[in-house]
């Protein structure tokens, strides 16, 4: 959704990520989709920071979060993994919890294990809520690019 809105073609296939370079509200941005398994997301994050000579604070990780109600957004400048294996991999690989993240709540699974839940499809009513959250997440990323993380936390948390 973010790539479409800002006409960023995410097509540069690299070993650890597929990349797209462009601008979001006038600010240079790189969109990346990890090519690693989720539990090895840190490898892709390290690759990005090394490739673009950036500090962890320049990375914005957007991810699902079962600890948040479905559709809820939460922006934080740093933090623990809270049990999210992908985030734990990034923390381990980068050696810091100090990277921003935008969490999109998907709620807790009812009657199924967590793996099946996050890899499965949303029910129609859930898909609507998640679709609306994605629209807000795209707006939040643009807000972060234009106004900074703290302002975005005040606006979207």
CSV table of N, CA and C in Angstrom, one decimal:
chain,number,residue,atom,x,y,z
A,1,UNK,N,0.8,-1.2,0.0
A,1,UNK,CA,0.0,0.0,0.0
A,1,UNK,C,0.9,1.3,0.0
A,2,UNK,N,1.9,1.2,0.8
A,2,UNK,CA,2.8,2.4,0.9
A,2,UNK,C,3.6,2.6,-0.5
A,3,UNK,N,4.0,1.5,-1.0
A,3,UNK,CA,4.7,1.6,-2.3
A,3,UNK,C,3.8,2.1,-3.4
A,4,UNK,N,2.6,1.6,-3.4
A,4,UNK,CA,1.6,2.0,-4.4
A,4,UNK,C,1.3,3.5,-4.3
A,5,UNK,N,1.0,3.9,-3.1
A,5,UNK,CA,0.7,5.3,-2.8
A,5,UNK,C,1.8,6.3,-3.3
A,6,UNK,N,3.0,5.9,-3.1
A,6,UNK,CA,4.1,6.8,-3.4
A,6,UNK,C,4.9,6.4,-4.7
A,7,UNK,N,4.3,5.5,-5.4
A,7,UNK,CA,4.9,5.1,-6.7
A,7,UNK,C,6.3,4.6,-6.6
A,8,UNK,N,6.6,3.8,-5.5
A,8,UNK,CA,7.9,3.3,-5.3
A,8,UNK,C,7.9,1.8,-5.8
A,9,UNK,N,8.6,1.5,-6.8
A,9,UNK,CA,8.7,0.1,-7.3
A,9,UNK,C,9.6,-0.7,-6.4
A,10,UNK,N,9.1,-1.7,-5.7
A,10,UNK,CA,9.9,-2.5,-4.9
A,10,UNK,C,10.2,-3.8,-5.7
A,11,UNK,N,11.3,-3.7,-6.5
A,11,UNK,CA,11.6,-4.7,-7.4
A,11,UNK,C,13.1,-5.1,-7.4
A,12,UNK,N,13.9,-4.4,-6.7
A,12,UNK,CA,15.3,-4.7,-6.7
A,12,UNK,C,15.6,-5.9,-5.8
A,13,UNK,N,15.8,-7.0,-6.5
A,13,UNK,CA,16.0,-8.2,-5.7
A,13,UNK,C,17.4,-8.4,-5.3
A,14,UNK,N,17.6,-8.4,-4.0
A,14,UNK,CA,18.9,-8.6,-3.4
A,14,UNK,C,18.9,-9.8,-2.6
A,15,UNK,N,20.0,-10.2,-2.0
A,15,UNK,CA,20.1,-11.5,-1.4
A,15,UNK,C,19.1,-11.6,-0.2
A,16,UNK,N,19.1,-10.5,0.6
A,16,UNK,CA,18.3,-10.6,1.9
A,16,UNK,C,17.0,-9.8,1.9
A,17,UNK,N,16.8,-9.0,0.8
A,17,UNK,CA,15.6,-8.2,0.7
A,17,UNK,C,15.3,-7.7,-0.7
A,18,UNK,N,14.0,-7.4,-0.9
A,18,UNK,CA,13.6,-6.8,-2.2
A,18,UNK,C,13.4,-5.3,-1.8
A,19,UNK,N,14.1,-4.4,-2.6
A,19,UNK,CA,14.1,-3.0,-2.3
A,19,UNK,C,13.4,-2.1,-3.3
A,20,UNK,N,13.0,-1.0,-2.8
A,20,UNK,CA,12.5,0.1,-3.7
A,20,UNK,C,12.9,1.4,-3.2
A,21,UNK,N,13.5,2.2,-4.0
A,21,UNK,CA,13.9,3.5,-3.6
A,21,UNK,C,13.0,4.6,-4.2
A,22,UNK,N,12.7,5.6,-3.4
A,22,UNK,CA,11.9,6.7,-3.8
A,22,UNK,C,11.7,7.8,-2.8
A,23,UNK,N,10.6,8.5,-2.9
A,23,UNK,CA,10.3,9.6,-1.9
A,23,UNK,C,8.9,9.4,-1.3
A,24,UNK,N,8.9,9.7,-0.1
A,24,UNK,CA,7.6,9.7,0.7
A,24,UNK,C,7.5,11.1,1.2
A,25,UNK,N,6.4,11.8,0.8
A,25,UNK,CA,6.2,13.2,1.1
A,25,UNK,C,7.5,14.0,1.0
A,26,UNK,N,8.2,13.8,-0.1
A,26,UNK,CA,9.4,14.6,-0.4
A,26,UNK,C,10.7,14.1,0.2
A,27,UNK,N,10.6,13.1,1.1
A,27,UNK,CA,11.8,12.6,1.9
A,27,UNK,C,12.2,11.3,1.2
A,28,UNK,N,13.6,11.2,1.1
A,28,UNK,CA,14.1,10.0,0.5
A,28,UNK,C,13.8,8.8,1.4
A,29,UNK,N,13.4,7.7,0.7
A,29,UNK,CA,13.0,6.5,1.5
A,29,UNK,C,13.4,5.2,0.7
A,30,UNK,N,13.7,4.2,1.5
A,30,UNK,CA,13.9,2.9,0.9
A,30,UNK,C,12.8,2.0,1.5
A,31,UNK,N,12.0,1.3,0.7
A,31,UNK,CA,11.1,0.3,1.2
A,31,UNK,C,11.7,-1.0,1.0
A,32,UNK,N,11.6,-1.9,2.0
A,32,UNK,CA,12.3,-3.2,1.9
A,32,UNK,C,11.3,-4.3,2.4
A,33,UNK,N,11.3,-5.4,1.7
A,33,UNK,CA,10.6,-6.5,2.1
A,33,UNK,C,11.6,-7.6,2.2
A,34,UNK,N,11.7,-8.1,3.5
A,34,UNK,CA,12.7,-9.2,3.8
A,34,UNK,C,12.5,-10.4,2.9
A,35,UNK,N,13.6,-11.0,2.5
A,35,UNK,CA,13.5,-12.3,1.8
A,35,UNK,C,13.9,-13.4,2.7
A,36,UNK,N,14.1,-13.1,3.9
A,36,UNK,CA,14.4,-14.1,4.9
A,36,UNK,C,13.1,-14.6,5.6
A,37,UNK,N,13.2,-15.7,6.3
A,37,UNK,CA,12.1,-16.1,7.1
A,37,UNK,C,11.9,-15.1,8.2
A,38,UNK,N,10.7,-14.9,8.7
A,38,UNK,CA,10.4,-13.9,9.7
A,38,UNK,C,11.4,-14.1,10.9
A,39,UNK,N,11.7,-15.3,11.3
A,39,UNK,CA,12.5,-15.5,12.5
A,39,UNK,C,14.0,-15.1,12.2
A,40,UNK,N,14.3,-14.7,11.0
A,40,UNK,CA,15.6,-14.2,10.6
A,40,UNK,C,15.6,-12.8,10.0
A,41,UNK,N,14.6,-12.0,10.4
A,41,UNK,CA,14.4,-10.7,9.9
A,41,UNK,C,15.6,-9.8,10.2
A,42,UNK,N,16.3,-10.1,11.3
A,42,UNK,CA,17.5,-9.3,11.6
A,42,UNK,C,18.6,-9.3,10.6
A,43,UNK,N,18.7,-10.4,9.8
A,43,UNK,CA,19.7,-10.5,8.7
A,43,UNK,C,19.3,-9.4,7.7
A,44,UNK,N,18.1,-9.3,7.3
A,44,UNK,CA,17.6,-8.3,6.3
A,44,UNK,C,17.8,-6.9,6.9
A,45,UNK,N,17.5,-6.7,8.1
A,45,UNK,CA,17.7,-5.3,8.7
A,45,UNK,C,19.2,-4.9,8.7
A,46,UNK,N,20.0,-5.8,9.1
A,46,UNK,CA,21.5,-5.6,9.1
A,46,UNK,C,22.0,-5.2,7.7
A,47,UNK,N,21.5,-6.0,6.8
A,47,UNK,CA,21.9,-5.8,5.4
A,47,UNK,C,21.5,-4.3,4.9
A,48,UNK,N,20.3,-3.9,5.3
A,48,UNK,CA,19.8,-2.6,4.9
A,48,UNK,C,20.7,-1.5,5.5
A,49,UNK,N,20.9,-1.6,6.8
A,49,UNK,CA,21.7,-0.6,7.5
A,49,UNK,C,23.1,-0.5,6.9
A,50,UNK,N,23.7,-1.7,6.6
A,50,UNK,CA,25.0,-1.7,6.1
A,50,UNK,C,25.1,-1.1,4.6
A,51,UNK,N,24.1,-1.5,3.8
A,51,UNK,CA,24.0,-1.1,2.4
A,51,UNK,C,23.9,0.4,2.3
A,52,UNK,N,23.1,1.0,3.2
A,52,UNK,CA,22.8,2.4,3.1
A,52,UNK,C,23.6,3.3,4.1
A,53,UNK,N,24.4,2.6,4.9
A,53,UNK,CA,25.3,3.3,5.9
A,53,UNK,C,24.4,4.1,6.9
A,54,UNK,N,23.5,3.4,7.5
A,54,UNK,CA,22.5,4.0,8.4
A,54,UNK,C,22.6,3.5,9.8
A,55,UNK,N,22.2,4.3,10.8
A,55,UNK,CA,22.1,3.8,12.2
A,55,UNK,C,20.8,3.1,12.4
A,56,UNK,N,20.7,2.3,13.4
A,56,UNK,CA,19.4,1.6,13.7
A,56,UNK,C,18.2,2.6,13.8
A,57,UNK,N,18.5,3.8,14.3
A,57,UNK,CA,17.4,4.8,14.5
A,57,UNK,C,16.8,5.2,13.2
A,58,UNK,N,17.4,5.0,12.1
A,58,UNK,CA,16.9,5.4,10.8
A,58,UNK,C,16.0,4.3,10.2
A,59,UNK,N,15.9,3.2,10.8
A,59,UNK,CA,15.1,2.1,10.4
A,59,UNK,C,13.7,2.2,11.0
A,60,UNK,N,12.7,2.0,10.2
A,60,UNK,CA,11.3,1.9,10.7
A,60,UNK,C,10.8,0.5,10.4
A,61,UNK,N,10.6,-0.3,11.4
A,61,UNK,CA,10.1,-1.7,11.2
A,61,UNK,C,8.6,-1.7,11.4
A,62,UNK,N,7.9,-2.1,10.3
A,62,UNK,CA,6.4,-2.2,10.4
A,62,UNK,C,6.1,-3.7,10.5
A,63,UNK,N,5.3,-4.0,11.6
A,63,UNK,CA,5.0,-5.4,11.8
A,63,UNK,C,3.7,-5.7,12.4
A,64,UNK,N,3.2,-6.9,12.3
A,64,UNK,CA,2.0,-7.3,13.0
A,64,UNK,C,2.3,-7.5,14.5
A,65,UNK,N,1.2,-7.4,15.3
A,65,UNK,CA,1.4,-7.6,16.7
A,65,UNK,C,0.1,-8.2,17.3
A,66,UNK,N,0.2,-9.4,17.8
A,66,UNK,CA,-0.9,-10.1,18.4
A,66,UNK,C,-1.2,-9.5,19.8
A,67,UNK,N,-0.3,-8.7,20.4
A,67,UNK,CA,-0.6,-8.1,21.7
A,67,UNK,C,-1.5,-6.9,21.6
A,68,UNK,N,-1.7,-6.4,20.4
A,68,UNK,CA,-2.6,-5.2,20.2
A,68,UNK,C,-3.9,-5.7,19.7
A,69,UNK,N,-5.0,-5.1,20.1
A,69,UNK,CA,-6.3,-5.4,19.5
A,69,UNK,C,-6.2,-5.2,17.9
A,70,UNK,N,-7.0,-6.0,17.2
A,70,UNK,CA,-7.1,-5.9,15.8
A,70,UNK,C,-7.3,-4.5,15.3
A,71,UNK,N,-6.4,-4.0,14.4
A,71,UNK,CA,-6.6,-2.7,13.8
A,71,UNK,C,-5.9,-1.5,14.6
A,72,UNK,N,-5.5,-1.8,15.8
A,72,UNK,CA,-4.8,-0.7,16.6
A,72,UNK,C,-3.4,-0.5,16.1
A,73,UNK,N,-3.0,0.7,16.1
A,73,UNK,CA,-1.6,1.1,15.7
A,73,UNK,C,-0.8,1.5,17.0
A,74,UNK,N,0.4,1.2,17.0
A,74,UNK,CA,1.3,1.7,18.1
A,74,UNK,C,2.7,2.0,17.5
A,75,UNK,N,3.1,3.2,17.7
A,75,UNK,CA,4.5,3.7,17.3
A,75,UNK,C,5.3,3.8,18.5
A,76,UNK,N,6.5,3.3,18.4
A,76,UNK,CA,7.5,3.4,19.5
A,76,UNK,C,8.9,3.6,18.9
A,77,UNK,N,9.7,4.4,19.6
A,77,UNK,CA,11.1,4.6,19.2
A,77,UNK,C,12.1,3.5,19.5
A,78,UNK,N,11.7,2.6,20.4
A,78,UNK,CA,12.5,1.5,20.8
A,78,UNK,C,11.7,0.5,21.7
A,79,UNK,N,12.2,-0.6,22.1
A,79,UNK,CA,11.5,-1.5,23.0
A,79,UNK,C,12.0,-2.9,22.8
A,80,UNK,N,11.4,-3.8,23.7
A,80,UNK,CA,11.8,-5.2,23.6
A,80,UNK,C,11.0,-5.8,22.5
A,81,UNK,N,11.3,-7.1,22.3
A,81,UNK,CA,10.6,-7.9,21.3
A,81,UNK,C,9.2,-8.3,21.7
A,82,UNK,N,8.9,-8.3,23.0
A,82,UNK,CA,7.6,-8.7,23.5
A,82,UNK,C,7.2,-10.1,23.0
A,83,UNK,N,8.1,-10.9,22.7
A,83,UNK,CA,7.9,-12.2,22.3
A,83,UNK,C,7.7,-12.4,20.8
A,84,UNK,N,7.9,-11.3,20.0
A,84,UNK,CA,7.8,-11.4,18.5
A,84,UNK,C,9.1,-11.8,18.0
A,85,UNK,N,9.2,-13.0,17.4
A,85,UNK,CA,10.4,-13.6,17.0
A,85,UNK,C,11.2,-12.8,15.9
A,86,UNK,N,10.4,-12.1,15.0
A,86,UNK,CA,11.1,-11.3,14.0
A,86,UNK,C,11.8,-10.1,14.6
A,87,UNK,N,11.1,-9.5,15.6
A,87,UNK,CA,11.7,-8.3,16.3
A,87,UNK,C,12.9,-8.8,17.1
A,88,UNK,N,12.8,-9.9,17.8
A,88,UNK,CA,13.9,-10.5,18.6
A,88,UNK,C,15.1,-10.7,17.7
A,89,UNK,N,14.9,-11.2,16.5
A,89,UNK,CA,16.0,-11.4,15.5
A,89,UNK,C,16.7,-10.1,15.1
A,90,UNK,N,15.9,-9.0,14.9
A,90,UNK,CA,16.4,-7.7,14.6
A,90,UNK,C,17.2,-7.2,15.8
A,91,UNK,N,16.7,-7.3,17.0
A,91,UNK,CA,17.4,-6.8,18.2
A,91,UNK,C,18.7,-7.6,18.3
A,92,UNK,N,18.7,-8.9,18.1
A,92,UNK,CA,19.9,-9.7,18.3
A,92,UNK,C,20.9,-9.3,17.2
A,93,UNK,N,20.5,-9.1,16.0
A,93,UNK,CA,21.4,-8.9,14.9
A,93,UNK,C,22.0,-7.4,15.0
A,94,UNK,N,21.2,-6.5,15.4
A,94,UNK,CA,21.6,-5.1,15.5
A,94,UNK,C,22.3,-4.8,16.8
A,95,UNK,N,22.1,-5.6,17.8
A,95,UNK,CA,22.7,-5.4,19.1
A,95,UNK,C,22.1,-4.3,19.9
A,96,UNK,N,20.8,-3.9,19.5
A,96,UNK,CA,20.1,-2.8,20.2
A,96,UNK,C,18.6,-3.0,20.1
A,97,UNK,N,17.9,-2.4,21.0
A,97,UNK,CA,16.5,-2.3,20.9
A,97,UNK,C,16.1,-0.9,20.4
A,98,UNK,N,17.1,-0.1,20.1
A,98,UNK,CA,16.9,1.3,19.7
A,98,UNK,C,16.6,1.5,18.2
A,99,UNK,N,15.5,0.9,17.7
A,99,UNK,CA,15.1,1.2,16.4
A,99,UNK,C,13.6,1.4,16.4
A,100,UNK,N,13.0,2.4,15.7
A,100,UNK,CA,11.6,2.6,15.7
A,100,UNK,C,10.8,1.5,15.1
A,101,UNK,N,9.6,1.4,15.5
A,101,UNK,CA,8.7,0.4,15.0
A,101,UNK,C,7.3,0.9,15.0
A,102,UNK,N,6.5,0.4,14.0
A,102,UNK,CA,5.1,0.7,13.8
A,102,UNK,C,4.4,-0.7,13.9
A,103,UNK,N,3.7,-0.9,15.0
A,103,UNK,CA,3.1,-2.1,15.2
A,103,UNK,C,1.6,-2.0,14.8
A,104,UNK,N,1.1,-3.0,14.1
A,104,UNK,CA,-0.2,-3.1,13.6
A,104,UNK,C,-0.9,-4.3,14.3
A,105,UNK,N,-1.9,-4.0,15.2
A,105,UNK,CA,-2.5,-5.0,15.9
A,105,UNK,C,-3.3,-6.0,15.1
A,106,UNK,N,-3.2,-7.3,15.3
A,106,UNK,CA,-4.0,-8.3,14.6
A,106,UNK,C,-4.8,-9.1,15.6
A,107,UNK,N,-4.7,-8.7,16.9
A,107,UNK,CA,-5.5,-9.4,17.9
A,107,UNK,C,-4.9,-10.8,18.3
A,108,UNK,N,-5.5,-11.5,19.2
A,108,UNK,CA,-5.1,-12.8,19.7
A,108,UNK,C,-6.0,-13.9,18.9
A,109,UNK,N,-5.3,-15.0,18.6
A,109,UNK,CA,-6.1,-16.1,18.0
A,109,UNK,C,-7.0,-16.7,19.0
A,110,UNK,N,-8.2,-17.1,18.5
A,110,UNK,CA,-9.2,-17.8,19.3
A,110,UNK,C,-9.4,-19.2,18.7
A,111,UNK,N,-9.0,-20.2,19.5
A,111,UNK,CA,-9.2,-21.5,19.0
A,111,UNK,C,-8.2,-22.1,18.0
A,112,UNK,N,-7.1,-21.4,17.8
A,112,UNK,CA,-6.0,-21.9,16.9
A,112,UNK,C,-4.7,-21.4,17.4
A,113,UNK,N,-3.6,-22.1,17.0
A,113,UNK,CA,-2.3,-21.7,17.4
A,113,UNK,C,-1.8,-20.5,16.7
A,114,UNK,N,-0.9,-19.8,17.3
A,114,UNK,CA,-0.4,-18.5,16.9
A,114,UNK,C,0.2,-18.6,15.4
A,115,UNK,N,0.9,-19.6,15.1
A,115,UNK,CA,1.5,-19.7,13.8
A,115,UNK,C,0.4,-19.8,12.7
A,116,UNK,N,-0.6,-20.7,12.9
A,116,UNK,CA,-1.7,-20.8,11.9
A,116,UNK,C,-2.4,-19.5,11.8
A,117,UNK,N,-2.6,-18.8,12.9
A,117,UNK,CA,-3.3,-17.5,12.9
A,117,UNK,C,-2.6,-16.5,12.1
A,118,UNK,N,-1.3,-16.2,12.3
A,118,UNK,CA,-0.6,-15.2,11.6
A,118,UNK,C,-0.3,-15.5,10.1
A,119,UNK,N,-0.3,-16.8,9.8
A,119,UNK,CA,-0.1,-17.2,8.4
A,119,UNK,C,-1.4,-17.4,7.7
A,120,UNK,N,-2.5,-17.4,8.4
A,120,UNK,CA,-3.8,-17.7,7.7
A,120,UNK,C,-4.4,-16.4,7.2
A,121,UNK,N,-5.6,-16.5,6.6
A,121,UNK,CA,-6.3,-15.4,6.1
A,121,UNK,C,-7.2,-14.8,7.2
A,122,UNK,N,-7.5,-13.6,7.1
A,122,UNK,CA,-8.5,-12.9,8.0
A,122,UNK,C,-9.9,-13.2,7.5
A,123,UNK,N,-10.8,-13.3,8.5
A,123,UNK,CA,-12.2,-13.4,8.2
A,123,UNK,C,-12.6,-12.1,7.6
A,124,UNK,N,-13.7,-12.1,6.9
A,124,UNK,CA,-14.1,-10.8,6.2
A,124,UNK,C,-14.2,-9.6,7.1
A,125,UNK,N,-14.8,-9.8,8.3
A,125,UNK,CA,-14.9,-8.6,9.2
A,125,UNK,C,-13.6,-8.2,9.7
A,126,UNK,N,-12.7,-9.2,10.0
A,126,UNK,CA,-11.3,-8.8,10.4
A,126,UNK,C,-10.5,-8.2,9.3
A,127,UNK,N,-10.7,-8.6,8.0
A,127,UNK,CA,-10.0,-8.1,6.9
A,127,UNK,C,-10.4,-6.6,6.7
A,128,UNK,N,-11.6,-6.2,7.0
A,128,UNK,CA,-12.0,-4.8,6.9
A,128,UNK,C,-11.3,-4.0,7.9
A,129,UNK,N,-11.2,-4.4,9.1
A,129,UNK,CA,-10.5,-3.7,10.2
A,129,UNK,C,-9.0,-3.6,9.9
A,130,UNK,N,-8.4,-4.7,9.4
A,130,UNK,CA,-7.0,-4.7,9.1
A,130,UNK,C,-6.7,-3.7,7.9
A,131,UNK,N,-7.6,-3.8,6.9
A,131,UNK,CA,-7.5,-2.9,5.7
A,131,UNK,C,-7.5,-1.4,6.1
A,132,UNK,N,-8.4,-1.1,7.0
A,132,UNK,CA,-8.5,0.3,7.6
A,132,UNK,C,-7.2,0.6,8.3
A,133,UNK,N,-6.7,-0.3,9.1
A,133,UNK,CA,-5.4,-0.1,9.8
A,133,UNK,C,-4.3,0.1,8.9
A,134,UNK,N,-4.2,-0.6,7.8
A,134,UNK,CA,-3.1,-0.4,6.8
A,134,UNK,C,-3.2,1.0,6.2
A,135,UNK,N,-4.4,1.5,5.9
A,135,UNK,CA,-4.5,2.8,5.4
A,135,UNK,C,-4.0,3.8,6.4
A,136,UNK,N,-4.3,3.6,7.7
A,136,UNK,CA,-3.8,4.5,8.7
A,136,UNK,C,-2.3,4.4,8.9
A,137,UNK,N,-1.8,3.1,8.8
A,137,UNK,CA,-0.3,2.9,8.9
A,137,UNK,C,0.4,3.6,7.8
A,138,UNK,N,-0.1,3.6,6.5
A,138,UNK,CA,0.5,4.3,5.4
A,138,UNK,C,0.6,5.8,5.8
A,139,UNK,N,-0.5,6.4,6.3
A,139,UNK,CA,-0.6,7.8,6.7
A,139,UNK,C,0.5,8.0,7.8
A,140,UNK,N,0.6,7.1,8.7
A,140,UNK,CA,1.5,7.3,9.8
A,140,UNK,C,3.0,7.3,9.4
A,141,UNK,N,3.3,6.4,8.4
A,141,UNK,CA,4.7,6.4,7.9
A,141,UNK,C,5.0,7.8,7.2
A,142,UNK,N,4.0,8.3,6.4
A,142,UNK,CA,4.2,9.6,5.8
A,142,UNK,C,4.3,10.7,6.9
A,143,UNK,N,3.6,10.6,7.9
A,143,UNK,CA,3.7,11.6,9.0
A,143,UNK,C,5.0,11.5,9.7
A,144,UNK,N,5.5,10.3,9.9
A,144,UNK,CA,6.9,10.1,10.5
A,144,UNK,C,7.9,10.8,9.6
A,145,UNK,N,7.8,10.5,8.3
A,145,UNK,CA,8.8,11.1,7.3
A,145,UNK,C,8.8,12.6,7.3
A,146,UNK,N,7.6,13.2,7.5
A,146,UNK,CA,7.4,14.6,7.4
A,146,UNK,C,7.6,15.4,8.7
A,147,UNK,N,7.1,14.7,9.8
A,147,UNK,CA,7.0,15.5,11.1
A,147,UNK,C,7.8,14.8,12.2
A,148,UNK,N,8.3,13.6,12.0
A,148,UNK,CA,9.1,12.9,13.0
A,148,UNK,C,8.3,11.9,13.8
A,149,UNK,N,9.1,11.1,14.5
A,149,UNK,CA,8.5,10.0,15.3
A,149,UNK,C,7.7,10.5,16.5
A,150,UNK,N,8.1,11.4,17.2
A,150,UNK,CA,7.4,11.9,18.4
A,150,UNK,C,6.0,12.5,18.0
A,151,UNK,N,6.0,13.3,17.0
A,151,UNK,CA,4.8,13.8,16.5
A,151,UNK,C,3.8,12.7,16.0
A,152,UNK,N,4.4,11.7,15.4
A,152,UNK,CA,3.5,10.6,14.9
A,152,UNK,C,3.0,9.8,16.1
A,153,UNK,N,3.8,9.6,17.1
A,153,UNK,CA,3.3,8.9,18.3
A,153,UNK,C,2.1,9.7,18.9
A,154,UNK,N,2.2,11.0,19.0
A,154,UNK,CA,1.1,11.8,19.5
A,154,UNK,C,-0.2,11.7,18.6
A,155,UNK,N,0.0,11.6,17.3
A,155,UNK,CA,-1.1,11.6,16.4
A,155,UNK,C,-1.7,10.2,16.2
A,156,UNK,N,-1.0,9.2,16.2
A,156,UNK,CA,-1.5,7.8,15.9
A,156,UNK,C,-1.6,6.8,17.0
A,157,UNK,N,-0.9,7.0,18.1
A,157,UNK,CA,-1.0,6.1,19.2
A,157,UNK,C,-2.3,6.2,20.0
